[in-house]
């Protein structure tokens, strides 16, 4: 590595970004040299490759100097330079600084906080704040697992998709050591390994159970898991060491203490787990866990006899992921009402299936999905799942996808054609299939886009005293409707009377039939709308579902949400109109 002074720069040596901001390079260096004087050094080798990397001594108000390195990204000055401390990592501040490479957080993460007019001279105002934890800062914590997870992928044996699941709600109190029981799967890929695991139980040294897993496991982990027990102990602080620090005796002790190989699967593995207090969020401390994993043939864990050659196990860091009840859903607390609710969805087509998946994503713990169709290559162009679902029943496909991707969500898949005549033995008809669905459901969603079925389901909902949401797009998909029906207010038939009387305006494109086509192999005409328009309807139905379940006392009458996607001439941005739908005397549904 060759370092140049400012005056020693050679003609033609420019960073990539100078070509887009001519003159900025010289201006930047002159501005920086005003503060750091002759201490400024430029990495010649990197500059030859178009990257500006500088080292310098920044004078502090205390009279001391701070040893710094700055690297300017190719997209400078639209984004900020990266500034890092040089020196002993043990002297780095515990906040606003990466313990692995000394990178400083001089500004919040929002790129809008950096002005294109600024230079590295912003250190004059921001460096002392970063070093001392003073000044205005983002109200966020700096959990230690963030830094460990960031270095995990750098290990040669690491495979993307590895993790260890923990629960933020766990609290081991003042206990300092013990054992962990872990469920896990191993997938060996050449010389690498994918490890997926979850802590099942935490015990103190005396065998007292301190915490147990209550959250559900991903389907793949649940079905293929094996278990192992590993030691844990609490430490004051254990940050990722720099690249050259992994052989340090203290580091080795933290990642190998009490090591004992578990050989129930191949390869054999070992973990020595550390727990430390960390700032989980701004001003709130909690525990975080580090899982260094050693793996290899069982003999690689055995002591090597004098005069013999031996092999050592390989090592990766397993990223720590939080999967407890308070962790999943914490980002969107407004949908917490969906947990524990039963939602029945009739119709798993292009609006019903995305709706079901969105409800599962947001934490609905029980879905009942009803349909009679299968997934074909043609209809998958606007269906949420692709080729892996071809030929499957839509209900089965949705169930498998949801239960695989969203642990804790249970899907009851009912393959049934609503409205089809009952078979001769009387089993499997609407009279036996439908009533149990309405008894269990907290809310019913009609995504069949069939007016006759909508009236049928609304009648069942009135009898059961349950709210119903019905949604459909017009055949030309210039608009659509998402209606929320209160059991004691207007019904789908009332809506038709309201249209006829001019009380509610129909959705754009209502009654238009041009543009329908019959794909090869299909027994009926179909509309030509795209999924990106249909999703507007699905998402509005989810919003209405959350609103009704969250504030049931506010839902006192039926509502019709009308979507406009076309103004009669051209496509327009989606817009919604909301109309109340009282009972129509011409219908008599509430008499």
Coordinates of C-alpha atoms in Angstrom, one line a residue:
X1 CA 0.0 0.0 0.0
X2 CA 1.4 3.4 -1.1
X3 CA 0.3 6.6 0.6
X4 CA 0.6 10.0 -1.1
X5 CA 0.5 13.4 0.4
X6 CA -1.9 16.0 -1.1
X7 CA 1.0 17.7 -2.9
X8 CA 2.2 14.3 -4.2
X9 CA -0.9 13.6 -6.3
X10 CA -0.1 12.7 -9.9
X11 CA -2.0 14.1 -12.9
X12 CA -4.9 11.9 -14.1
X13 CA -5.4 10.1 -10.7
X14 CA -9.1 10.8 -10.1
X15 CA -12.0 9.0 -8.3
X16 CA -14.9 7.7 -10.3
X17 CA -17.2 10.4 -9.1
X18 CA -15.0 13.3 -10.2
X19 CA -16.2 12.7 -13.8
X20 CA -19.8 13.5 -12.8
X21 CA -18.7 16.4 -10.4
X22 CA -15.8 18.1 -12.1
X23 CA -13.7 20.0 -9.6
X24 CA -15.2 18.3 -6.5
X25 CA -12.1 16.2 -5.9
X26 CA -9.7 19.1 -5.5
X27 CA -12.2 21.1 -3.6
X28 CA -12.8 18.1 -1.2
X29 CA -9.1 17.6 -0.5
X30 CA -8.4 21.3 0.0
X31 CA -11.2 21.6 2.4
X32 CA -10.1 18.6 4.4
X33 CA -6.4 19.7 4.4
X34 CA -7.5 23.0 6.0
X35 CA -8.3 21.1 9.1
X36 CA -5.9 18.1 9.1
X37 CA -2.8 19.9 7.6
X38 CA 0.1 17.7 6.7
X39 CA -1.4 14.6 8.2
X40 CA -3.5 13.9 5.1
X41 CA -2.5 10.8 3.2
X42 CA -4.1 9.3 0.1
X43 CA -4.1 5.6 -0.8
X44 CA -2.4 5.6 -4.2
X45 CA -3.3 2.0 -5.1
X46 CA -7.0 2.6 -4.5
X47 CA -7.0 5.9 -6.3
X48 CA -5.6 4.2 -9.4
X49 CA -8.8 2.1 -9.3
X50 CA -11.0 5.2 -9.0
X51 CA -11.6 4.9 -5.2
X52 CA -10.6 7.8 -2.9
X53 CA -9.4 6.5 0.5
X54 CA -7.7 8.9 2.9
X55 CA -6.2 8.7 6.4
X56 CA -5.6 11.7 8.6
X57 CA -5.4 13.1 12.2
X58 CA -8.4 15.2 13.2
X59 CA -7.7 17.7 15.9
X60 CA -10.2 17.6 18.8
X61 CA -11.2 20.6 21.0
X62 CA -9.4 18.8 24.0
X63 CA -6.1 19.2 22.2
X64 CA -5.9 15.5 21.3
X65 CA -6.0 14.1 17.8
X66 CA -8.2 11.4 16.4
X67 CA -6.8 8.9 13.9
X68 CA -9.3 8.4 11.1
X69 CA -9.8 6.7 7.8
X70 CA -12.4 7.8 5.2
X71 CA -13.5 6.0 2.0
X72 CA -15.6 7.9 -0.5
X73 CA -18.2 5.7 -2.3
X74 CA -18.5 5.7 -6.1
X75 CA -21.8 7.6 -5.8
X76 CA -20.3 10.5 -3.8
X77 CA -21.3 13.3 -3.3
X78 CA -24.9 12.1 -3.5
X79 CA -24.2 9.8 -0.5
X80 CA -21.9 10.4 2.4
X81 CA -18.3 9.1 2.8
X82 CA -17.6 6.3 5.3
X83 CA -15.4 7.4 8.2
X84 CA -13.8 4.9 10.6
X85 CA -11.6 5.1 13.6
X86 CA -8.1 3.7 13.4
X87 CA -6.3 2.0 16.3
X88 CA -7.2 -0.5 19.0
X89 CA -10.8 -1.7 18.8
X90 CA -10.9 -1.9 22.6
X91 CA -10.7 1.9 22.8
X92 CA -13.6 2.4 20.4
X93 CA -16.8 4.0 21.9
X94 CA -19.6 1.5 22.5
X95 CA -22.2 3.6 20.7
X96 CA -22.2 5.2 17.2
X97 CA -19.3 3.0 16.2
X98 CA -18.9 -0.4 14.6
X99 CA -16.8 -2.7 16.9
X100 CA -15.5 -4.6 13.9
X101 CA -14.1 -1.9 11.7
X102 CA -14.5 1.3 13.6
X103 CA -17.0 2.9 11.2
X104 CA -18.6 5.9 12.8
X105 CA -22.2 6.9 12.7
X106 CA -21.8 10.6 12.2
X107 CA -25.4 11.1 10.9
X108 CA -28.6 9.1 11.2
X109 CA -29.2 6.4 8.6
X110 CA -31.6 8.4 6.5
X111 CA -29.6 9.4 3.4
X112 CA -31.6 12.6 3.3
X113 CA -29.6 13.8 6.4
X114 CA -26.5 14.2 4.1
X115 CA -26.4 17.3 1.9
X116 CA -24.7 17.1 -1.5
X117 CA -23.0 20.5 -0.6
X118 CA -21.2 19.1 2.4
X119 CA -17.7 17.8 2.6
X120 CA -15.9 15.6 5.0
X121 CA -15.4 18.8 7.1
X122 CA -18.7 17.9 8.7
X123 CA -16.4 16.2 11.2
X124 CA -15.9 19.6 12.8
X125 CA -19.4 19.4 14.2
X126 CA -20.3 15.7 14.3
X127 CA -17.1 13.8 15.4
X128 CA -17.2 14.9 19.0
X129 CA -20.9 13.9 19.2
X130 CA -20.2 10.5 17.8
X131 CA -17.3 9.9 20.1
X132 CA -18.9 11.2 23.3
X133 CA -22.6 10.3 22.6
X134 CA -23.7 13.9 22.7
X135 CA -25.8 16.0 20.4
X136 CA -29.1 15.1 18.7
X137 CA -29.3 11.4 17.8
X138 CA -31.7 8.9 16.3
X139 CA -34.0 7.4 19.0
X140 CA -32.8 3.9 18.3
X141 CA -30.7 1.2 20.1
X142 CA -27.6 -0.6 18.8
X143 CA -28.1 -4.3 19.6
X144 CA -24.9 -6.3 19.6
X145 CA -26.4 -9.0 17.5
X146 CA -26.5 -6.6 14.6
X147 CA -22.7 -6.5 14.5
X148 CA -22.4 -10.2 14.9
X149 CA -25.0 -10.9 12.2
X150 CA -23.2 -8.5 9.9
X151 CA -19.9 -10.5 10.1
X152 CA -21.6 -14.0 9.8
X153 CA -21.5 -14.1 6.0
X154 CA -17.8 -13.5 5.9
X155 CA -17.0 -17.0 7.2
X156 CA -16.0 -19.4 4.3
X157 CA -18.4 -22.1 5.5
X158 CA -21.5 -19.9 5.9
X159 CA -24.5 -20.6 3.7
X160 CA -27.2 -18.0 3.2
X161 CA -30.4 -18.9 5.1
X162 CA -28.8 -20.0 8.3
X163 CA -30.3 -18.8 11.6
X164 CA -30.9 -19.4 15.3
X165 CA -34.3 -18.3 16.6
X166 CA -34.7 -16.7 20.1
X167 CA -37.4 -14.9 21.9
X168 CA -37.0 -11.3 23.2
X169 CA -39.4 -12.1 26.1
X170 CA -36.9 -14.5 27.6
X171 CA -35.2 -13.3 30.8
X172 CA -32.5 -15.3 32.5
X173 CA -32.3 -12.8 35.4
X174 CA -29.1 -12.9 37.4
X175 CA -28.1 -16.4 36.2
X176 CA -24.6 -16.5 34.7
X177 CA -24.4 -20.0 33.1
X178 CA -26.3 -23.1 32.2
X179 CA -27.4 -25.1 29.2
X180 CA -29.5 -24.6 26.1
X181 CA -31.6 -27.3 24.4
X182 CA -31.7 -26.5 20.7
X183 CA -33.8 -27.9 17.8
X184 CA -32.0 -27.7 14.5
X185 CA -31.5 -29.0 10.9
X186 CA -28.2 -29.3 9.1
X187 CA -27.8 -29.1 5.3
X188 CA -24.3 -29.8 4.1
X189 CA -23.4 -28.1 0.8
X190 CA -19.9 -29.1 -0.3
X191 CA -17.6 -27.7 2.4
X192 CA -20.3 -25.3 3.6
X193 CA -23.2 -25.7 6.0
X194 CA -26.7 -24.3 6.3
X195 CA -27.9 -24.4 10.0
X196 CA -31.4 -23.6 11.0
X197 CA -32.2 -23.8 14.6
X198 CA -34.3 -22.6 17.5
X199 CA -33.6 -22.5 21.2
X200 CA -36.2 -24.8 22.9
X201 CA -35.3 -24.4 26.5
X202 CA -32.8 -22.5 28.7
X203 CA -31.6 -23.9 32.0
X204 CA -29.5 -22.5 34.8
X205 CA -26.4 -24.3 36.0
X206 CA -28.5 -26.0 38.8
X207 CA -31.0 -27.4 36.2
X208 CA -33.7 -24.8 36.9
X209 CA -35.7 -24.0 33.7
X210 CA -35.4 -20.3 33.0
X211 CA -37.3 -20.1 29.7
X212 CA -39.0 -22.3 27.1
X213 CA -40.0 -21.7 23.5
X214 CA -43.7 -20.9 23.0
X215 CA -43.6 -19.6 19.4
X216 CA -44.2 -21.9 16.5
X217 CA -41.4 -23.2 14.3
X218 CA -41.1 -22.9 10.5
X219 CA -42.6 -26.1 8.9
X220 CA -39.2 -27.3 7.5
X221 CA -37.5 -27.0 10.9
X222 CA -40.4 -28.6 12.7
X223 CA -40.6 -31.6 10.4
X224 CA -36.8 -32.4 10.2
X225 CA -35.4 -31.2 13.5
X226 CA -33.0 -33.0 15.8
X227 CA -32.0 -31.7 19.2
X228 CA -28.7 -31.0 21.0
X229 CA -27.7 -29.4 24.3
X230 CA -25.0 -26.8 24.5
X231 CA -23.4 -24.6 27.3
X232 CA -24.1 -20.9 27.7
X233 CA -22.6 -18.3 30.0
X234 CA -23.0 -14.5 30.5
X235 CA -20.3 -12.1 29.6
X236 CA -20.0 -8.3 30.2
X237 CA -19.4 -7.4 26.6
X238 CA -18.2 -9.5 23.6
X239 CA -18.0 -7.6 20.3
X240 CA -16.8 -9.0 17.0
X241 CA -13.0 -8.9 16.8
X242 CA -11.2 -7.4 13.9
X243 CA -10.0 -9.8 11.2
X244 CA -6.7 -10.4 12.8
X245 CA -8.2 -10.9 16.3
X246 CA -9.8 -14.3 16.0
X247 CA -6.8 -16.1 17.3
X248 CA -6.7 -14.0 20.4
X249 CA -6.9 -16.2 23.5
X250 CA -9.8 -14.3 25.0
X251 CA -11.8 -14.6 21.8
X252 CA -11.0 -18.3 21.5
X253 CA -12.2 -18.8 25.1
X254 CA -15.5 -17.1 24.4
X255 CA -16.3 -19.3 21.4
X256 CA -15.0 -22.7 22.6
X257 CA -15.6 -22.9 26.4
X258 CA -17.1 -26.2 27.5
X259 CA -17.0 -27.5 24.0
X260 CA -18.5 -30.9 23.5
X261 CA -19.3 -32.3 20.1
X262 CA -22.9 -33.4 19.3
X263 CA -22.6 -36.4 16.9
X264 CA -26.3 -37.4 16.4
X265 CA -26.2 -36.0 12.8
X266 CA -23.5 -35.5 10.2
X267 CA -21.5 -33.4 10.4
X268 CA -20.8 -33.3 14.2
X269 CA -21.3 -29.8 15.7
X270 CA -20.5 -27.9 18.8
X271 CA -21.6 -24.5 20.2
X272 CA -20.4 -22.4 23.1
X273 CA -23.1 -19.8 23.6
X274 CA -22.6 -16.4 25.1
X275 CA -25.3 -14.0 26.4
X276 CA -24.7 -10.3 27.0
X277 CA -26.8 -7.3 27.9
X278 CA -27.4 -5.0 24.9
X279 CA -29.5 -2.0 24.0
X280 CA -32.5 -3.6 22.2
X281 CA -34.1 -0.2 21.5
X282 CA -33.5 3.3 22.5
X283 CA -33.0 3.3 26.3
X284 CA -34.2 -0.3 26.7
X285 CA -31.7 -3.0 27.5
X286 CA -32.2 -6.8 27.1
X287 CA -30.2 -9.9 26.4
X288 CA -28.8 -11.0 23.1
X289 CA -27.2 -14.4 22.3
X290 CA -24.2 -15.3 20.2
X291 CA -24.1 -18.7 18.5
X292 CA -20.6 -19.6 17.1
X293 CA -21.0 -23.0 15.5
X294 CA -18.1 -25.5 14.9
X295 CA -18.7 -28.4 12.5
X296 CA -16.8 -31.2 10.9
X297 CA -16.2 -35.0 11.2
X298 CA -16.5 -36.3 14.8
X299 CA -12.8 -37.0 14.8
X300 CA -12.0 -33.3 14.1
X301 CA -13.2 -32.5 17.7
X302 CA -10.9 -35.2 19.2
X303 CA -7.5 -34.2 20.7
X304 CA -4.6 -34.9 18.4
X305 CA -2.0 -37.3 19.8
X306 CA 1.6 -36.3 19.7
X307 CA 3.2 -37.0 16.4
X308 CA -0.1 -37.4 14.6
X309 CA -1.7 -35.2 12.1
X310 CA -5.2 -34.0 12.9
X311 CA -7.9 -31.8 11.4
X312 CA -9.8 -29.0 13.1
X313 CA -13.5 -28.3 12.8
X314 CA -14.7 -25.4 10.7
X315 CA -16.5 -22.4 12.2
X316 CA -19.4 -20.1 11.3
X317 CA -21.4 -17.5 13.2
X318 CA -25.1 -18.4 13.1
X319 CA -27.2 -15.2 12.8
X320 CA -29.5 -14.5 15.7
X321 CA -33.1 -13.9 14.7
X322 CA -35.9 -12.9 17.0
X323 CA -39.2 -14.9 16.5
X324 CA -41.1 -14.6 19.7
X325 CA -44.7 -13.4 19.9
X326 CA -43.6 -9.9 20.8
X327 CA -41.1 -9.9 17.9
X328 CA -43.4 -11.1 15.1
X329 CA -45.8 -8.2 14.6
X330 CA -43.9 -5.6 16.6
X331 CA -43.4 -3.6 13.4
X332 CA -47.1 -3.3 12.7
X333 CA -48.9 -3.3 16.1
X334 CA -52.2 -2.2 14.5
X335 CA -52.9 -5.6 13.1
X336 CA -52.5 -7.4 16.5
X337 CA -56.3 -7.8 16.5
X338 CA -56.0 -10.5 13.9
X339 CA -54.3 -12.8 16.2
X340 CA -56.8 -15.3 17.6
X341 CA -59.4 -14.5 15.0
X342 CA -61.0 -16.9 12.6
X343 CA -61.6 -15.5 9.1
X344 CA -63.4 -17.5 6.4
X345 CA -62.7 -16.6 2.8
X346 CA -64.9 -17.9 0.0
X347 CA -63.1 -17.9 -3.4
X348 CA -59.4 -18.5 -3.8
X349 CA -59.1 -16.7 -7.1
X350 CA -57.1 -13.7 -8.1
X351 CA -58.5 -11.5 -5.3
X352 CA -59.2 -14.1 -2.7
X353 CA -55.9 -15.9 -2.6
X354 CA -53.8 -12.7 -2.2
X355 CA -56.2 -11.6 0.4
X356 CA -55.7 -14.8 2.4
X357 CA -51.9 -14.5 2.2
X358 CA -52.0 -10.9 3.3
X359 CA -54.1 -11.8 6.3
X360 CA -51.7 -14.6 7.2
X361 CA -48.7 -12.2 6.8
X362 CA -50.3 -9.8 9.2
X363 CA -50.9 -12.5 11.9
X364 CA -54.4 -13.9 11.5
X365 CA -54.0 -17.2 13.4
X366 CA -56.8 -19.2 11.7
X367 CA -58.0 -19.0 8.1
X368 CA -60.7 -21.1 6.5
X369 CA -60.4 -21.0 2.7
X370 CA -63.2 -22.4 0.4
X371 CA -62.9 -23.1 -3.3
X372 CA -63.3 -25.9 -5.9
X373 CA -60.8 -24.9 -8.6
X374 CA -57.3 -25.9 -9.4
X375 CA -54.3 -23.7 -10.4
X376 CA -53.5 -23.7 -14.1
X377 CA -50.5 -22.2 -15.9
X378 CA -52.7 -19.7 -17.5
X379 CA -54.5 -18.3 -14.4
X380 CA -51.2 -18.1 -12.5
X381 CA -50.5 -14.9 -14.3
X382 CA -52.7 -13.1 -11.8
X383 CA -52.5 -15.7 -9.0
X384 CA -50.0 -15.2 -6.2
X385 CA -48.2 -18.5 -6.6
X386 CA -46.5 -19.7 -9.7
X387 CA -45.4 -23.0 -11.2
X388 CA -45.0 -24.9 -8.0
X389 CA -48.8 -24.7 -7.5
X390 CA -49.8 -25.8 -11.0
X391 CA -52.3 -28.7 -11.0
X392 CA -52.9 -28.3 -7.2
X393 CA -56.2 -27.4 -5.6
X394 CA -56.2 -23.7 -4.9
X395 CA -57.2 -24.3 -1.3
X396 CA -54.5 -26.9 -0.8
X397 CA -51.8 -24.7 -2.4
X398 CA -52.8 -21.6 -0.3
X399 CA -52.7 -23.8 2.9
X400 CA -49.3 -25.2 2.1
X401 CA -47.8 -21.8 1.3
X402 CA -49.2 -20.0 4.3
X403 CA -48.4 -22.7 6.8
X404 CA -44.9 -23.0 5.4
X405 CA -44.2 -19.2 5.3
X406 CA -46.0 -18.0 8.3
X407 CA -45.6 -20.3 11.3
X408 CA -48.5 -20.1 13.8
X409 CA -51.1 -19.6 11.1
X410 CA -53.5 -22.5 10.7
X411 CA -55.4 -22.9 7.5
X412 CA -58.4 -25.1 7.1
X413 CA -58.7 -25.9 3.4
X414 CA -62.2 -26.8 2.2
X415 CA -62.5 -28.1 -1.3
X416 CA -66.2 -27.3 -2.0
X417 CA -68.2 -25.9 -4.9
X418 CA -70.8 -23.6 -3.2
X419 CA -74.2 -23.8 -4.9
X420 CA -73.7 -27.2 -6.5
X421 CA -76.6 -29.7 -6.0
X422 CA -76.2 -32.1 -3.1
X423 CA -75.2 -35.6 -4.0
X424 CA -77.6 -38.5 -3.6
X425 CA -76.5 -39.5 -0.2
X426 CA -76.9 -36.0 1.2
X427 CA -73.3 -35.6 2.3
X428 CA -71.0 -32.8 1.2
X429 CA -73.8 -30.3 0.2
X430 CA -74.1 -26.7 1.2
X431 CA -76.4 -27.6 4.0
X432 CA -73.7 -29.6 5.8
X433 CA -70.5 -27.7 4.7
X434 CA -71.6 -24.1 5.3
X435 CA -73.1 -23.9 8.8
X436 CA -70.0 -24.9 10.7
X437 CA -68.0 -22.3 8.8
X438 CA -70.3 -19.4 9.9
X439 CA -70.4 -20.7 13.5
X440 CA -66.6 -20.5 13.9
X441 CA -65.8 -17.4 11.8
X442 CA -65.4 -13.9 13.4
X443 CA -65.9 -12.4 9.9
X444 CA -66.7 -13.8 6.5
X445 CA -65.1 -12.6 3.2
X446 CA -66.8 -13.3 -0.1
X447 CA -64.3 -13.2 -2.9
X448 CA -66.3 -15.3 -5.3
X449 CA -67.3 -12.4 -7.6
X450 CA -70.7 -14.1 -8.0
X451 CA -73.8 -12.1 -7.1
X452 CA -75.8 -15.2 -6.3
X453 CA -73.2 -16.6 -4.0
X454 CA -72.9 -13.2 -2.3
X455 CA -76.6 -13.1 -1.5
X456 CA -76.4 -16.7 -0.2
X457 CA -73.4 -15.9 2.1
X458 CA -74.9 -12.7 3.3
X459 CA -78.1 -14.5 4.3
X460 CA -76.0 -17.0 6.3
X461 CA -74.1 -14.1 7.9
X462 CA -77.4 -12.4 8.9
X463 CA -78.6 -15.6 10.5
X464 CA -75.3 -16.0 12.4
X465 CA -75.0 -12.3 13.3
X466 CA -71.6 -12.1 11.6
X467 CA -70.2 -9.2 9.4
X468 CA -69.3 -10.0 5.8
X469 CA -67.0 -8.3 3.3
X470 CA -67.7 -8.8 -0.4
X471 CA -65.3 -7.7 -3.1
X472 CA -65.2 -7.9 -6.9
X473 CA -63.9 -6.0 -9.9
X474 CA -66.0 -4.9 -12.9
X475 CA -65.5 -7.1 -16.0
X476 CA -63.4 -4.4 -17.7
X477 CA -61.6 -3.8 -14.4
X478 CA -62.1 -0.1 -14.7
X479 CA -63.2 -0.2 -11.1
X480 CA -64.5 -2.4 -8.4
X481 CA -66.3 -2.7 -5.1
X482 CA -65.4 -3.7 -1.6
X483 CA -68.6 -3.8 0.5
X484 CA -68.8 -4.3 4.3
X485 CA -72.2 -5.8 5.2
X486 CA -73.4 -5.4 8.8
X487 CA -75.8 -8.2 9.8
X488 CA -78.5 -5.7 10.7
X489 CA -78.0 -3.3 7.8
X490 CA -78.0 -3.3 4.0
X491 CA -77.2 -6.5 2.1
X492 CA -76.0 -7.2 -1.4
X493 CA -79.6 -7.0 -2.7
X494 CA -80.0 -3.7 -0.9
X495 CA -76.9 -2.5 -2.8
X496 CA -78.6 -3.3 -6.1
X497 CA -81.7 -1.4 -5.1
X498 CA -79.4 1.6 -4.1
X499 CA -77.8 1.5 -7.5
X500 CA -81.2 1.4 -9.3
X501 CA -82.5 4.3 -7.2
X502 CA -79.4 6.4 -7.9
X503 CA -78.4 6.5 -4.2
X504 CA -75.0 5.0 -4.9
X505 CA -73.0 5.4 -8.1
X506 CA -71.8 2.2 -9.7
X507 CA -68.2 1.4 -10.1
X508 CA -66.6 2.4 -13.5
X509 CA -67.0 -0.3 -16.1
X510 CA -70.1 -1.8 -14.6
X511 CA -72.1 -3.7 -17.2
X512 CA -69.4 -3.6 -19.8
X513 CA -68.7 -7.0 -21.3
X514 CA -66.3 -6.3 -24.1
X515 CA -62.8 -7.5 -23.8
X516 CA -63.8 -10.9 -22.3
X517 CA -62.1 -13.9 -23.8
X518 CA -62.1 -17.7 -23.5
X519 CA -58.7 -19.2 -23.0
X520 CA -58.0 -22.6 -24.6
X521 CA -59.1 -25.4 -22.3
X522 CA -61.4 -23.1 -20.2
X523 CA -65.1 -23.7 -20.2
X524 CA -66.1 -20.0 -19.8
X525 CA -65.3 -16.5 -20.7
X526 CA -62.9 -14.6 -18.4
X527 CA -62.0 -11.0 -17.9
X528 CA -58.6 -9.6 -18.9
X529 CA -57.7 -7.6 -15.8
X530 CA -54.2 -7.7 -14.2
X531 CA -53.1 -8.7 -10.7
X532 CA -51.7 -5.2 -10.0
X533 CA -55.2 -3.7 -10.3
X534 CA -57.0 -6.6 -8.5
X535 CA -54.6 -6.2 -5.6
X536 CA -56.2 -2.8 -4.9
X537 CA -59.4 -4.7 -4.0
X538 CA -57.7 -7.4 -2.0
X539 CA -55.7 -4.9 0.1
X540 CA -58.8 -2.7 0.8
X541 CA -60.6 -5.8 2.0
X542 CA -57.8 -6.5 4.4
X543 CA -57.9 -2.9 5.7
X544 CA -61.7 -3.1 6.2
X545 CA -61.3 -6.4 8.0
X546 CA -58.7 -4.9 10.4
X547 CA -61.0 -1.9 11.0
X548 CA -64.1 -3.9 11.7
X549 CA -62.4 -6.3 14.1
X550 CA -60.4 -3.6 15.8
X551 CA -63.4 -1.3 16.4
X552 CA -66.6 -3.4 16.2
X553 CA -68.7 -0.7 18.0
X554 CA -67.9 1.8 15.2
X555 CA -69.2 -0.6 12.5
X556 CA -72.9 0.2 12.8
X557 CA -74.1 0.1 9.2
X558 CA -73.1 -1.4 5.9
X559 CA -70.6 0.5 3.7
X560 CA -69.8 0.3 0.0
X561 CA -66.2 1.2 -1.0
X562 CA -66.1 1.9 -4.7
X563 CA -62.8 1.8 -6.6
X564 CA -62.0 3.9 -9.7
X565 CA -59.1 2.9 -11.9
X566 CA -60.3 4.5 -15.2
X567 CA -62.0 7.8 -15.9
X568 CA -63.6 6.6 -19.2
X569 CA -60.8 7.8 -21.3
X570 CA -57.6 6.6 -19.7
X571 CA -56.2 4.8 -16.6
X572 CA -56.1 7.0 -13.5
X573 CA -54.4 6.4 -10.1
X574 CA -56.6 4.3 -7.8
X575 CA -59.2 6.3 -5.8
X576 CA -61.9 5.3 -3.4
X577 CA -65.4 6.6 -2.6
X578 CA -67.3 5.4 0.5
X579 CA -71.1 5.3 0.7
X580 CA -73.4 4.2 3.5
X581 CA -75.8 1.4 2.7
X582 CA -78.9 1.4 4.9
X583 CA -81.5 -1.4 4.6
X584 CA -83.7 -0.9 1.5
X585 CA -87.4 -1.3 2.2
X586 CA -87.8 -2.8 -1.3
X587 CA -85.5 -5.7 -0.2
X588 CA -87.1 -6.4 3.2
X589 CA -84.0 -8.3 4.4
X590 CA -84.2 -6.9 7.9
X591 CA -88.0 -7.3 8.4

